[in-house]
Structure formats: C-alpha cells, structure tokens
Amino acid sequence: MRPATVRSATVPSLVLAVHGSPVPGAASTLERLRDRVEELGGVRPVLGHLGHQAPSLAEALRDGAVVVPLLLGDGYHRTVDIPAVVRGHEGRCVLTEGLSGDRAVALALRDRLYEAERRAGVRADAVVLAAAGSSRPGGNGGARIAVRQLRQLLRGVPVCGAYCSSAGPTVPEAVARLRGAGYRTVAVAAHLLAPGRFATALAGAGADAVADPVADHPEIARLVLRRYESALHRPGGPVVRYGAAA
C-alpha cells in the first residue's frame, strides 16, 4: 500500500506519537516499525516521544503533519496529553485516532501468540490478554475489544483480559484463576506495543508462554498507514501540492 502522495513534492510528514521508554529494546522495535511503514507506504515516520527520549512530540511536529498516536488504549495520553500538544503547535496538524480496537491489532496479537507457543513448545488451552491498563473511563475499551476479537480468531480457546496497572485483575491473578479453573497450559498475549517495564514484568506472571509486543508486526504498519491516508483525504486535512509527474 503506497499513499497517493508519492508523486508529491510536499508530502505531509507522518509523526508517530509514542510513549517512550528507557528500555533499549523499545527503540529498536520502533525502528523496525518505521522501516516497515516506509517500505509499505513510501513515507518514513518521525517519532515524537511523550517521555524518556528525544525528540519530544512538540519538537517533532511540523506544519501540515499527520499525527498518529501509537497507543493501544484511549487513556490519558491519547485523550489529554497528545491533543494538548497538537493544539499548542503553531502550524496546522491533523490528529488521527489511535490504534485502539482495530482488528489489525488482534491479528498481530494472534501471530505473536503463536510465535511464543512455538518457542515454548506448547499449545495454550487458555490465554490471558495483558494490557497496560487505565483508570480513565473508556481507557480500557480497546483491550476489551481485543479480547473479543482474539477469542474469535483462536476459535474456542478461552481468552480473558488482565492489566499491568490501574485496573484489575492483574496478569498473575488472571493466570492463577485460569489454572484454578482447570486449564493446564496458559499463555499471555501482550497487548503492548514495545518492550518496557510492563512487558518485562509479564515473564513473572506464571504463564507457560509469553508473547512479544506487537509494534513491529506488519499489521501495525498497515494500520498506521491507513490512519495516515485517512487523514490526507479528510476535509480540512493537509493540503498536498503535487510537483511534476514521476
């Protein structure tokens, strides 16, 4: 999928608003996502961080930029932090929806889960979907949708939701409940984008297999590009000025 803007002399920049993490693996995961988006869509994203790393989101913004929140939930960052930074920018920017609730996320979760099962040499008879968690109303809606979608994709394997913070049950509690209910092999699907303290903590949740985060999965790159393209064609979105035909 290549945006209709590839012939443009002035292609609106794509800014990914990311949480940021001091964990080294987070940066490399996001670099793989950037490479994949550029390969598929012909536009290389700029990362704008909400914390821990530079550039900040405010520093990454340019006039006419399309800002895609690289977030799986609709908590404080998606609904308050990022809109405030975009509104405070002097130039015109377009802010898209985040990634919450899209089926592409569930497809990426399924693939990462299968990869984890192969590594561990098991096939889970129950799955815990581990989300970051939010205390804000509606903040966990994307995780709940992902639970339903993953359950459908796994066709009969029970999937329950759990949270790394701010909501319950916790991931170890959910794993223990499934074992108490008689499930022998329990896997964790990480509803997380990149390595960080939450992903690291999942290793101690007592599961038989723990999936990797999903940011560098091709489905996430395609979803980012769909958000970008939708913004380009939105009324009032960035104006694309075409140069000579390629």
PDB file of C-alpha atoms in Angstrom:
ATOM      1  CA  MET A   1       0.000   0.000   0.000  1.00  0.00           C
ATOM      2  CA  ARG A   2       1.534   3.306  -1.108  1.00  0.00           C
ATOM      3  CA  PRO A   3      -0.106   6.626  -0.345  1.00  0.00           C
ATOM      4  CA  ALA A   4      -1.499   8.620  -3.237  1.00  0.00           C
ATOM      5  CA  THR A   5       1.043  11.272  -2.304  1.00  0.00           C
ATOM      6  CA  VAL A   6       4.187   9.516  -3.518  1.00  0.00           C
ATOM      7  CA  ARG A   7       4.488  11.872  -6.512  1.00  0.00           C
ATOM      8  CA  SER A   8       4.154  14.933  -4.324  1.00  0.00           C
ATOM      9  CA  ALA A   9       6.924  17.465  -3.919  1.00  0.00           C
ATOM     10  CA  THR A  10       5.498  18.218  -0.479  1.00  0.00           C
ATOM     11  CA  VAL A  11       4.288  15.100   1.302  1.00  0.00           C
ATOM     12  CA  PRO A  12       2.787  15.762   4.753  1.00  0.00           C
ATOM     13  CA  SER A  13       5.014  14.268   7.407  1.00  0.00           C
ATOM     14  CA  LEU A  14       3.821  11.325   9.452  1.00  0.00           C
ATOM     15  CA  VAL A  15       4.514  11.746  13.160  1.00  0.00           C
ATOM     16  CA  LEU A  16       4.051   8.788  15.467  1.00  0.00           C
ATOM     17  CA  ALA A  17       3.216   9.938  18.987  1.00  0.00           C
ATOM     18  CA  VAL A  18       4.870   7.285  21.164  1.00  0.00           C
ATOM     19  CA  HIS A  19       5.034   6.797  24.896  1.00  0.00           C
ATOM     20  CA  GLY A  20       8.801   6.463  25.057  1.00  0.00           C
ATOM     21  CA  SER A  21      10.803   4.032  27.163  1.00  0.00           C
ATOM     22  CA  PRO A  22      14.351   3.831  28.531  1.00  0.00           C
ATOM     23  CA  VAL A  23      14.421   0.102  27.695  1.00  0.00           C
ATOM     24  CA  PRO A  24      16.848  -0.405  24.751  1.00  0.00           C
ATOM     25  CA  GLY A  25      14.582  -2.903  23.018  1.00  0.00           C
ATOM     26  CA  ALA A  26      11.811  -0.331  22.720  1.00  0.00           C
ATOM     27  CA  ALA A  27      13.818   1.890  20.385  1.00  0.00           C
ATOM     28  CA  SER A  28      14.830  -0.992  18.113  1.00  0.00           C
ATOM     29  CA  THR A  29      11.222  -2.220  17.941  1.00  0.00           C
ATOM     30  CA  LEU A  30      10.022   1.215  16.852  1.00  0.00           C
ATOM     31  CA  GLU A  31      12.817   1.464  14.298  1.00  0.00           C
ATOM     32  CA  ARG A  32      11.587  -1.760  12.733  1.00  0.00           C
ATOM     33  CA  LEU A  33       8.095  -0.277  12.615  1.00  0.00           C
ATOM     34  CA  ARG A  34       9.421   2.856  10.904  1.00  0.00           C
ATOM     35  CA  ASP A  35      11.257   0.730   8.344  1.00  0.00           C
ATOM     36  CA  ARG A  36       8.128  -1.305   7.657  1.00  0.00           C
ATOM     37  CA  VAL A  37       5.918   1.777   7.235  1.00  0.00           C
ATOM     38  CA  GLU A  38       8.426   3.319   4.829  1.00  0.00           C
ATOM     39  CA  GLU A  39       8.704   0.071   2.878  1.00  0.00           C
ATOM     40  CA  LEU A  40       4.925  -0.273   2.544  1.00  0.00           C
ATOM     41  CA  GLY A  41       3.896   3.356   2.176  1.00  0.00           C
ATOM     42  CA  GLY A  42       6.840   5.388   0.929  1.00  0.00           C
ATOM     43  CA  VAL A  43       6.786   7.767   3.918  1.00  0.00           C
ATOM     44  CA  ARG A  44       9.167   7.460   6.866  1.00  0.00           C
ATOM     45  CA  PRO A  45       7.577   8.284  10.211  1.00  0.00           C
ATOM     46  CA  VAL A  46       9.095  10.700  12.684  1.00  0.00           C
ATOM     47  CA  LEU A  47       8.880   9.644  16.316  1.00  0.00           C
ATOM     48  CA  GLY A  48       7.589  12.178  18.832  1.00  0.00           C
ATOM     49  CA  HIS A  49       8.024  10.959  22.411  1.00  0.00           C
ATOM     50  CA  LEU A  50       5.815  11.701  25.397  1.00  0.00           C
ATOM     51  CA  GLY A  51       8.665  10.967  27.767  1.00  0.00           C
ATOM     52  CA  HIS A  52      12.087   9.353  28.336  1.00  0.00           C
ATOM     53  CA  GLN A  53      13.536  10.119  24.875  1.00  0.00           C
ATOM     54  CA  ALA A  54      14.033  12.895  22.330  1.00  0.00           C
ATOM     55  CA  PRO A  55      12.630  14.413  20.261  1.00  0.00           C
ATOM     56  CA  SER A  56       9.519  15.220  22.231  1.00  0.00           C
ATOM     57  CA  LEU A  57       6.210  15.214  20.418  1.00  0.00           C
ATOM     58  CA  ALA A  58       6.203  19.023  20.390  1.00  0.00           C
ATOM     59  CA  GLU A  59       9.677  19.059  18.828  1.00  0.00           C
ATOM     60  CA  ALA A  60       8.687  16.526  16.161  1.00  0.00           C
ATOM     61  CA  LEU A  61       5.667  18.455  14.867  1.00  0.00           C
ATOM     62  CA  ARG A  62       5.828  20.317  11.562  1.00  0.00           C
ATOM     63  CA  ASP A  63       3.218  22.359   9.728  1.00  0.00           C
ATOM     64  CA  GLY A  64       0.832  20.019   7.926  1.00  0.00           C
ATOM     65  CA  ALA A  65       1.929  16.940   9.843  1.00  0.00           C
ATOM     66  CA  VAL A  66      -0.346  13.962  10.367  1.00  0.00           C
ATOM     67  CA  VAL A  67      -0.040  12.744  13.959  1.00  0.00           C
ATOM     68  CA  VAL A  68      -0.895   9.109  14.639  1.00  0.00           C
ATOM     69  CA  PRO A  69      -0.991   8.160  18.342  1.00  0.00           C
ATOM     70  CA  LEU A  70       0.892   4.883  18.588  1.00  0.00           C
ATOM     71  CA  LEU A  71      -1.220   3.761  21.523  1.00  0.00           C
ATOM     72  CA  LEU A  72      -3.483   0.757  22.032  1.00  0.00           C
ATOM     73  CA  GLY A  73      -5.735   2.433  24.586  1.00  0.00           C
ATOM     74  CA  ASP A  74      -7.736   5.617  24.949  1.00  0.00           C
ATOM     75  CA  GLY A  75      -6.411   6.660  28.328  1.00  0.00           C
ATOM     76  CA  TYR A  76      -4.871   9.933  29.485  1.00  0.00           C
ATOM     77  CA  HIS A  77      -2.115  10.126  26.867  1.00  0.00           C
ATOM     78  CA  ARG A  78      -4.473   9.606  23.930  1.00  0.00           C
ATOM     79  CA  THR A  79      -7.306  11.806  25.157  1.00  0.00           C
ATOM     80  CA  VAL A  80      -5.463  14.584  27.004  1.00  0.00           C
ATOM     81  CA  ASP A  81      -1.674  14.736  26.538  1.00  0.00           C
ATOM     82  CA  ILE A  82      -1.399  14.314  22.798  1.00  0.00           C
ATOM     83  CA  PRO A  83      -4.350  16.562  21.822  1.00  0.00           C
ATOM     84  CA  ALA A  84      -2.944  19.303  24.058  1.00  0.00           C
ATOM     85  CA  VAL A  85       0.451  19.182  22.346  1.00  0.00           C
ATOM     86  CA  VAL A  86      -1.132  19.213  18.878  1.00  0.00           C
ATOM     87  CA  ARG A  87      -3.408  22.133  19.775  1.00  0.00           C
ATOM     88  CA  GLY A  88      -0.413  24.055  21.085  1.00  0.00           C
ATOM     89  CA  HIS A  89       1.521  23.742  17.831  1.00  0.00           C
ATOM     90  CA  GLU A  90       1.674  26.960  15.813  1.00  0.00           C
ATOM     91  CA  GLY A  91       1.175  25.277  12.452  1.00  0.00           C
ATOM     92  CA  ARG A  92      -1.671  23.111  11.228  1.00  0.00           C
ATOM     93  CA  CYS A  93      -1.583  19.435  12.162  1.00  0.00           C
ATOM     94  CA  VAL A  94      -4.098  16.637  11.855  1.00  0.00           C
ATOM     95  CA  LEU A  95      -4.520  14.236  14.764  1.00  0.00           C
ATOM     96  CA  THR A  96      -5.880  10.786  13.928  1.00  0.00           C
ATOM     97  CA  GLU A  97      -7.427   8.130  16.102  1.00  0.00           C
ATOM     98  CA  GLY A  98      -5.111   5.789  17.951  1.00  0.00           C
ATOM     99  CA  LEU A  99      -4.898   2.061  17.290  1.00  0.00           C
ATOM    100  CA  SER A 100      -7.475   1.057  19.900  1.00  0.00           C
ATOM    101  CA  GLY A 101      -9.952  -1.633  18.917  1.00  0.00           C
ATOM    102  CA  ASP A 102      -8.814  -2.197  15.332  1.00  0.00           C
ATOM    103  CA  ARG A 103      -8.872  -5.799  14.122  1.00  0.00           C
ATOM    104  CA  ALA A 104      -5.306  -5.424  12.871  1.00  0.00           C
ATOM    105  CA  VAL A 105      -4.193  -5.360  16.500  1.00  0.00           C
ATOM    106  CA  ALA A 106      -5.933  -8.672  17.188  1.00  0.00           C
ATOM    107  CA  LEU A 107      -4.314 -10.231  14.124  1.00  0.00           C
ATOM    108  CA  ALA A 108      -0.898  -9.122  15.343  1.00  0.00           C
ATOM    109  CA  LEU A 109      -1.663 -10.465  18.830  1.00  0.00           C
ATOM    110  CA  ARG A 110      -2.628 -13.845  17.384  1.00  0.00           C
ATOM    111  CA  ASP A 111       0.577 -14.119  15.364  1.00  0.00           C
ATOM    112  CA  ARG A 112       2.781 -13.113  18.307  1.00  0.00           C
ATOM    113  CA  LEU A 113       0.956 -15.636  20.483  1.00  0.00           C
ATOM    114  CA  TYR A 114       1.590 -18.434  18.008  1.00  0.00           C
ATOM    115  CA  GLU A 115       5.264 -17.442  17.856  1.00  0.00           C
ATOM    116  CA  ALA A 116       5.521 -17.609  21.654  1.00  0.00           C
ATOM    117  CA  GLU A 117       3.844 -21.021  21.736  1.00  0.00           C
ATOM    118  CA  ARG A 118       6.292 -22.366  19.157  1.00  0.00           C
ATOM    119  CA  ARG A 119       9.254 -21.049  21.144  1.00  0.00           C
ATOM    120  CA  ALA A 120       7.944 -22.648  24.338  1.00  0.00           C
ATOM    121  CA  GLY A 121       6.890 -25.882  22.612  1.00  0.00           C
ATOM    122  CA  VAL A 122       3.321 -25.638  23.918  1.00  0.00           C
ATOM    123  CA  ARG A 123      -0.200 -25.007  22.687  1.00  0.00           C
ATOM    124  CA  ALA A 124      -2.235 -22.995  25.156  1.00  0.00           C
ATOM    125  CA  ASP A 125      -5.688 -24.129  26.207  1.00  0.00           C
ATOM    126  CA  ALA A 126      -6.371 -20.668  27.715  1.00  0.00           C
ATOM    127  CA  VAL A 127      -4.984 -17.174  27.081  1.00  0.00           C
ATOM    128  CA  VAL A 128      -4.645 -14.016  29.131  1.00  0.00           C
ATOM    129  CA  LEU A 129      -4.592 -10.784  27.146  1.00  0.00           C
ATOM    130  CA  ALA A 130      -2.316  -8.477  29.144  1.00  0.00           C
ATOM    131  CA  ALA A 131      -2.991  -4.760  28.569  1.00  0.00           C
ATOM    132  CA  ALA A 132      -1.256  -1.774  30.122  1.00  0.00           C
ATOM    133  CA  GLY A 133      -4.396  -0.619  31.932  1.00  0.00           C
ATOM    134  CA  SER A 134      -6.029   2.754  32.509  1.00  0.00           C
ATOM    135  CA  SER A 135      -8.124   4.257  35.291  1.00  0.00           C
ATOM    136  CA  ARG A 136      -9.897   6.658  32.921  1.00  0.00           C
ATOM    137  CA  PRO A 137     -13.463   5.938  31.762  1.00  0.00           C
ATOM    138  CA  GLY A 138     -13.216   4.160  28.416  1.00  0.00           C
ATOM    139  CA  GLY A 139      -9.465   3.806  28.700  1.00  0.00           C
ATOM    140  CA  ASN A 140      -9.591   0.017  28.612  1.00  0.00           C
ATOM    141  CA  GLY A 141     -12.147  -0.235  25.821  1.00  0.00           C
ATOM    142  CA  GLY A 142      -9.561  -1.202  23.215  1.00  0.00           C
ATOM    143  CA  ALA A 143      -8.306  -4.066  25.382  1.00  0.00           C
ATOM    144  CA  ARG A 144     -11.836  -5.377  25.874  1.00  0.00           C
ATOM    145  CA  ILE A 145     -12.453  -5.307  22.137  1.00  0.00           C
ATOM    146  CA  ALA A 146      -9.134  -7.077  21.553  1.00  0.00           C
ATOM    147  CA  VAL A 147     -10.176  -9.829  23.980  1.00  0.00           C
ATOM    148  CA  ARG A 148     -13.340 -10.487  21.962  1.00  0.00           C
ATOM    149  CA  GLN A 149     -11.528 -10.333  18.629  1.00  0.00           C
ATOM    150  CA  LEU A 150      -8.709 -12.625  19.745  1.00  0.00           C
ATOM    151  CA  ARG A 151     -11.219 -15.088  21.158  1.00  0.00           C
ATOM    152  CA  GLN A 152     -12.879 -15.239  17.739  1.00  0.00           C
ATOM    153  CA  LEU A 153      -9.557 -15.703  15.965  1.00  0.00           C
ATOM    154  CA  LEU A 154      -8.488 -18.522  18.303  1.00  0.00           C
ATOM    155  CA  ARG A 155     -11.790 -20.362  17.745  1.00  0.00           C
ATOM    156  CA  GLY A 156     -12.718 -21.888  21.047  1.00  0.00           C
ATOM    157  CA  VAL A 157      -9.700 -21.054  23.188  1.00  0.00           C
ATOM    158  CA  PRO A 158     -10.824 -19.020  26.222  1.00  0.00           C
ATOM    159  CA  VAL A 159      -9.340 -15.513  26.374  1.00  0.00           C
ATOM    160  CA  CYS A 160      -9.652 -13.249  29.397  1.00  0.00           C
ATOM    161  CA  GLY A 161      -8.363  -9.727  29.915  1.00  0.00           C
ATOM    162  CA  ALA A 162      -5.943  -8.553  32.596  1.00  0.00           C
ATOM    163  CA  TYR A 163      -3.944  -5.413  33.279  1.00  0.00           C
ATOM    164  CA  CYS A 164      -0.415  -4.426  34.186  1.00  0.00           C
ATOM    165  CA  SER A 165      -1.554  -1.368  36.170  1.00  0.00           C
ATOM    166  CA  SER A 166      -4.517   0.852  37.124  1.00  0.00           C
ATOM    167  CA  ALA A 167      -7.172  -1.864  36.656  1.00  0.00           C
ATOM    168  CA  GLY A 168      -7.860  -5.451  37.560  1.00  0.00           C
ATOM    169  CA  PRO A 169      -7.424  -8.306  37.515  1.00  0.00           C
ATOM    170  CA  THR A 170      -3.650  -8.292  37.368  1.00  0.00           C
ATOM    171  CA  VAL A 171      -1.974 -10.641  34.925  1.00  0.00           C
ATOM    172  CA  PRO A 172      -0.719 -13.069  37.639  1.00  0.00           C
ATOM    173  CA  GLU A 173      -4.220 -13.113  39.133  1.00  0.00           C
ATOM    174  CA  ALA A 174      -5.764 -13.965  35.772  1.00  0.00           C
ATOM    175  CA  VAL A 175      -3.228 -16.728  35.114  1.00  0.00           C
ATOM    176  CA  ALA A 176      -3.868 -18.194  38.576  1.00  0.00           C
ATOM    177  CA  ARG A 177      -7.650 -18.082  38.076  1.00  0.00           C
ATOM    178  CA  LEU A 178      -7.379 -19.990  34.806  1.00  0.00           C
ATOM    179  CA  ARG A 179      -5.186 -22.639  36.394  1.00  0.00           C
ATOM    180  CA  GLY A 180      -7.652 -22.883  39.277  1.00  0.00           C
ATOM    181  CA  ALA A 181     -10.409 -23.440  36.729  1.00  0.00           C
ATOM    182  CA  GLY A 182      -8.543 -26.465  35.379  1.00  0.00           C
ATOM    183  CA  TYR A 183      -6.646 -25.061  32.389  1.00  0.00           C
ATOM    184  CA  ARG A 184      -3.237 -26.697  32.223  1.00  0.00           C
ATOM    185  CA  THR A 185      -1.392 -24.562  29.665  1.00  0.00           C
ATOM    186  CA  VAL A 186      -1.857 -20.797  29.893  1.00  0.00           C
ATOM    187  CA  ALA A 187      -0.262 -18.250  27.577  1.00  0.00           C
ATOM    188  CA  VAL A 188      -0.093 -14.477  27.771  1.00  0.00           C
ATOM    189  CA  ALA A 189      -0.770 -12.311  24.721  1.00  0.00           C
ATOM    190  CA  ALA A 190       0.918  -8.946  25.282  1.00  0.00           C
ATOM    191  CA  HIS A 191      -1.462  -6.132  24.305  1.00  0.00           C
ATOM    192  CA  LEU A 192       1.593  -3.881  24.354  1.00  0.00           C
ATOM    193  CA  LEU A 193       3.480  -2.140  21.583  1.00  0.00           C
ATOM    194  CA  ALA A 194       7.121  -2.259  22.618  1.00  0.00           C
ATOM    195  CA  PRO A 195       9.405  -3.667  25.321  1.00  0.00           C
ATOM    196  CA  GLY A 196       9.244  -1.799  28.613  1.00  0.00           C
ATOM    197  CA  ARG A 197       8.615  -2.402  32.285  1.00  0.00           C
ATOM    198  CA  PHE A 198       5.181  -3.894  31.661  1.00  0.00           C
ATOM    199  CA  ALA A 199       6.439  -6.355  29.054  1.00  0.00           C
ATOM    200  CA  THR A 200       9.364  -7.297  31.296  1.00  0.00           C
ATOM    201  CA  ALA A 201       7.044  -7.980  34.222  1.00  0.00           C
ATOM    202  CA  LEU A 202       4.982 -10.470  32.199  1.00  0.00           C
ATOM    203  CA  ALA A 203       7.793 -13.010  32.420  1.00  0.00           C
ATOM    204  CA  GLY A 204       6.958 -13.412  36.122  1.00  0.00           C
ATOM    205  CA  ALA A 205       3.214 -13.869  35.660  1.00  0.00           C
ATOM    206  CA  GLY A 206       3.383 -17.674  35.862  1.00  0.00           C
ATOM    207  CA  ALA A 207       2.340 -18.423  32.283  1.00  0.00           C
ATOM    208  CA  ASP A 208       3.712 -21.201  30.080  1.00  0.00           C
ATOM    209  CA  ALA A 209       4.356 -18.838  27.163  1.00  0.00           C
ATOM    210  CA  VAL A 210       4.523 -15.043  26.918  1.00  0.00           C
ATOM    211  CA  ALA A 211       4.149 -13.274  23.579  1.00  0.00           C
ATOM    212  CA  ASP A 212       6.225 -10.325  22.432  1.00  0.00           C
ATOM    213  CA  PRO A 213       4.785  -6.817  21.943  1.00  0.00           C
ATOM    214  CA  VAL A 214       3.292  -6.047  18.548  1.00  0.00           C
ATOM    215  CA  ALA A 215       4.587  -2.689  17.275  1.00  0.00           C
ATOM    216  CA  ASP A 216       6.920  -4.183  14.656  1.00  0.00           C
ATOM    217  CA  HIS A 217       4.281  -6.550  13.248  1.00  0.00           C
ATOM    218  CA  PRO A 218       3.303  -5.797   9.608  1.00  0.00           C
ATOM    219  CA  GLU A 219      -0.364  -5.403  10.583  1.00  0.00           C
ATOM    220  CA  ILE A 220       0.538  -2.452  12.814  1.00  0.00           C
ATOM    221  CA  ALA A 221       2.468  -0.784   9.999  1.00  0.00           C
ATOM    222  CA  ARG A 222      -0.510  -1.188   7.680  1.00  0.00           C
ATOM    223  CA  LEU A 223      -2.831   0.226  10.332  1.00  0.00           C
ATOM    224  CA  VAL A 224      -0.586   3.276  10.800  1.00  0.00           C
ATOM    225  CA  LEU A 225      -0.677   3.865   7.053  1.00  0.00           C
ATOM    226  CA  ARG A 226      -4.457   3.587   6.974  1.00  0.00           C
ATOM    227  CA  ARG A 227      -4.695   6.237   9.676  1.00  0.00           C
ATOM    228  CA  TYR A 228      -2.288   8.447   7.706  1.00  0.00           C
ATOM    229  CA  GLU A 229      -4.117   8.036   4.403  1.00  0.00           C
ATOM    230  CA  SER A 230      -7.493   8.714   6.013  1.00  0.00           C
ATOM    231  CA  ALA A 231      -6.144  11.994   7.378  1.00  0.00           C
ATOM    232  CA  LEU A 232      -4.812  13.030   3.974  1.00  0.00           C
ATOM    233  CA  HIS A 233      -8.279  12.675   2.479  1.00  0.00           C
ATOM    234  CA  ARG A 234     -10.177  14.169   5.402  1.00  0.00           C
ATOM    235  CA  PRO A 235     -11.875  17.528   4.769  1.00  0.00           C
ATOM    236  CA  GLY A 236      -9.598  20.138   6.274  1.00  0.00           C
ATOM    237  CA  GLY A 237      -6.676  17.741   6.291  1.00  0.00           C
ATOM    238  CA  PRO A 238      -3.196  18.538   4.970  1.00  0.00           C
ATOM    239  CA  VAL A 239      -3.029  20.113   1.533  1.00  0.00           C
ATOM    240  CA  VAL A 240      -0.862  18.067  -0.808  1.00  0.00           C
ATOM    241  CA  ARG A 241       0.860  20.067  -3.566  1.00  0.00           C
ATOM    242  CA  TYR A 242       1.861  17.916  -6.492  1.00  0.00           C
ATOM    243  CA  GLY A 243       5.013  18.545  -8.423  1.00  0.00           C
ATOM    244  CA  ALA A 244       5.901  17.183 -11.814  1.00  0.00           C
ATOM    245  CA  ALA A 245       4.650  13.703 -12.572  1.00  0.00           C
ATOM    246  CA  ALA A 246       7.115  10.979 -11.821  1.00  0.00           C
TER     247      ALA A 246
END
